[in-house]
Short mmCIF file of C-alpha atoms in Angstrom, two decimals:
data_model
loop_
_atom_site.label_atom_id
_atom_site.label_comp_id
_atom_site.label_asym_id
_atom_site.label_seq_id
_atom_site.Cartn_x
_atom_site.Cartn_y
_atom_site.Cartn_z
CA UNK A 1 -73.97 -32.04 143.83
CA UNK A 2 -74.47 -28.37 144.64
CA UNK A 3 -76.24 -26.22 142.10
CA UNK A 4 -73.96 -23.78 140.27
CA UNK A 5 -75.28 -20.58 138.72
CA UNK A 6 -74.06 -19.27 135.38
CA UNK A 7 -72.14 -16.52 137.18
CA UNK A 8 -70.38 -19.13 139.33
CA UNK A 9 -69.69 -21.24 136.25
CA UNK A 10 -67.73 -18.49 134.46
CA UNK A 11 -64.53 -18.70 136.58
CA UNK A 12 -64.64 -22.51 136.44
CA UNK A 13 -64.78 -22.45 132.65
CA UNK A 14 -62.03 -19.83 132.46
CA UNK A 15 -59.73 -21.73 134.84
CA UNK A 16 -60.33 -25.04 133.07
CA UNK A 17 -59.89 -23.66 129.55
CA UNK A 18 -56.67 -21.83 130.37
CA UNK A 19 -55.35 -24.87 132.19
CA UNK A 20 -55.90 -26.92 129.06
CA UNK A 21 -53.95 -24.36 127.02
CA UNK A 22 -50.97 -24.61 129.38
CA UNK A 23 -51.22 -28.40 129.53
CA UNK A 24 -51.36 -28.70 125.75
CA UNK A 25 -48.36 -26.44 125.15
CA UNK A 26 -46.40 -28.01 127.99
CA UNK A 27 -46.95 -31.56 126.79
CA UNK A 28 -46.14 -30.58 123.21
CA UNK A 29 -42.84 -29.12 124.39
CA UNK A 30 -42.03 -32.38 126.18
CA UNK A 31 -43.17 -34.67 123.37
CA UNK A 32 -41.71 -32.75 120.42
CA UNK A 33 -39.06 -30.56 122.05
CA UNK A 34 -37.00 -29.95 118.92
CA UNK A 35 -39.93 -28.17 117.26
CA UNK A 36 -39.86 -25.53 120.03
CA UNK A 37 -36.16 -24.64 120.24
CA UNK A 38 -36.49 -21.81 117.70
CA UNK A 39 -38.91 -20.04 120.04
CA UNK A 40 -36.34 -19.77 122.85
CA UNK A 41 -34.95 -16.23 122.88
CA UNK A 42 -31.18 -15.80 122.73
CA UNK A 43 -31.14 -13.85 126.01
CA UNK A 44 -32.66 -16.84 127.83
CA UNK A 45 -29.89 -19.10 126.56
CA UNK A 46 -27.12 -16.64 127.43
CA UNK A 47 -28.56 -15.83 130.87
CA UNK A 48 -29.13 -19.44 131.87
CA UNK A 49 -26.11 -21.07 130.29
CA UNK A 50 -28.39 -23.93 129.24
CA UNK A 51 -29.12 -25.17 125.75
CA UNK A 52 -32.35 -24.19 124.02
CA UNK A 53 -33.48 -27.81 124.15
CA UNK A 54 -32.97 -27.97 127.92
CA UNK A 55 -34.90 -24.73 128.38
CA UNK A 56 -37.76 -26.16 126.31
CA UNK A 57 -37.79 -29.25 128.55
CA UNK A 58 -37.83 -27.11 131.69
CA UNK A 59 -40.54 -24.86 130.30
CA UNK A 60 -42.68 -27.82 129.23
CA UNK A 61 -42.40 -29.46 132.66
CA UNK A 62 -43.15 -26.11 134.33
CA UNK A 63 -46.29 -25.56 132.25
CA UNK A 64 -47.51 -29.12 132.81
CA UNK A 65 -46.92 -28.93 136.57
CA UNK A 66 -48.62 -25.57 137.06
CA UNK A 67 -51.30 -26.42 134.48
CA UNK A 68 -52.21 -29.46 136.58
CA UNK A 69 -52.29 -27.32 139.71
CA UNK A 70 -54.56 -24.82 138.00
CA UNK A 71 -56.97 -27.35 136.50
CA UNK A 72 -57.42 -29.09 139.86
CA UNK A 73 -57.55 -25.84 141.78
CA UNK A 74 -54.56 -26.72 143.94
CA UNK A 75 -53.00 -23.47 145.14
CA UNK A 76 -55.24 -21.78 142.57
CA UNK A 77 -54.16 -18.20 143.13
CA UNK A 78 -50.43 -18.93 143.30
CA UNK A 79 -50.59 -21.17 140.22
CA UNK A 80 -52.53 -18.57 138.23
CA UNK A 81 -50.13 -15.80 139.22
CA UNK A 82 -47.03 -17.82 138.33
CA UNK A 83 -48.48 -18.93 134.98
CA UNK A 84 -49.82 -15.46 134.18
CA UNK A 85 -46.53 -13.71 134.88
CA UNK A 86 -44.65 -16.46 133.03
CA UNK A 87 -46.82 -16.02 129.93
CA UNK A 88 -46.61 -12.24 130.20
CA UNK A 89 -42.82 -12.55 130.08
CA UNK A 90 -43.08 -14.76 127.02
CA UNK A 91 -45.42 -12.33 125.27
CA UNK A 92 -43.12 -9.38 126.00
CA UNK A 93 -40.12 -11.28 124.64
CA UNK A 94 -41.93 -11.85 121.33
CA UNK A 95 -42.16 -8.17 120.43
CA UNK A 96 -45.19 -6.74 118.67
CA UNK A 97 -46.72 -9.65 116.76
CA UNK A 98 -49.99 -11.54 116.51
CA UNK A 99 -48.63 -14.32 118.73
CA UNK A 100 -47.43 -11.83 121.33
CA UNK A 101 -50.83 -10.08 121.44
CA UNK A 102 -52.61 -13.43 121.81
CA UNK A 103 -50.25 -14.50 124.59
CA UNK A 104 -50.72 -11.13 126.31
CA UNK A 105 -54.49 -11.69 126.32
CA UNK A 106 -54.07 -15.21 127.69
CA UNK A 107 -51.71 -13.94 130.38
CA UNK A 108 -54.22 -11.28 131.45
CA UNK A 109 -56.99 -13.90 131.59
CA UNK A 110 -54.74 -16.08 133.77
CA UNK A 111 -53.97 -13.13 136.04
CA UNK A 112 -57.74 -12.52 136.27
CA UNK A 113 -58.02 -16.01 137.82
CA UNK A 114 -55.44 -14.90 140.39
CA UNK A 115 -57.56 -11.85 141.23
CA UNK A 116 -60.78 -13.88 141.38
CA UNK A 117 -59.33 -16.57 143.63
CA UNK A 118 -60.77 -19.99 144.21
CA UNK A 119 -64.07 -21.10 142.75
CA UNK A 120 -66.50 -23.81 143.88
CA UNK A 121 -64.81 -26.60 141.93
CA UNK A 122 -61.27 -26.45 143.28
CA UNK A 123 -59.26 -28.57 145.68
CA UNK A 124 -58.67 -25.33 147.59
CA UNK A 125 -62.41 -24.97 148.22
CA UNK A 126 -62.70 -28.62 149.19
CA UNK A 127 -59.92 -28.07 151.73
CA UNK A 128 -61.63 -24.98 153.14
CA UNK A 129 -64.96 -26.76 153.49
CA UNK A 130 -63.52 -29.94 154.96
CA UNK A 131 -60.79 -28.68 157.28
CA UNK A 132 -61.80 -25.13 158.03
CA UNK A 133 -65.57 -25.68 158.13
CA UNK A 134 -66.23 -22.66 155.96
CA UNK A 135 -66.89 -21.71 152.39
CA UNK A 136 -66.07 -18.02 152.86
CA UNK A 137 -63.04 -17.05 150.88
CA UNK A 138 -61.45 -13.97 149.39
#
């Protein structure tokens, strides 16, 4: 196994930790959906024409799917961007509250993964090394 410096470890830890946050919230929304319906903003219900429960199911599946992509490093940048923008939208819909500020910070950390790109422990890097014969990435 290749040696990883502390500097190279930082984005791996960040990507993994944030993935676990999305996976936890996504699975909780799928397992106990009724506990989450009060968090769905009225505008989302009126714009979509779907029930709050259905939106919770969709959101939970979305967060699990992209959380899995992020934790494995599959389409790392795209997954981080989609999750970061998604969470930014959630934080803005919550107004000025402790939860909104926390979610804003998590969304910025997820967007930072988008800016950083792939790290050494991603499926994206494995693909580059195996099929492209390179480890240079941007």
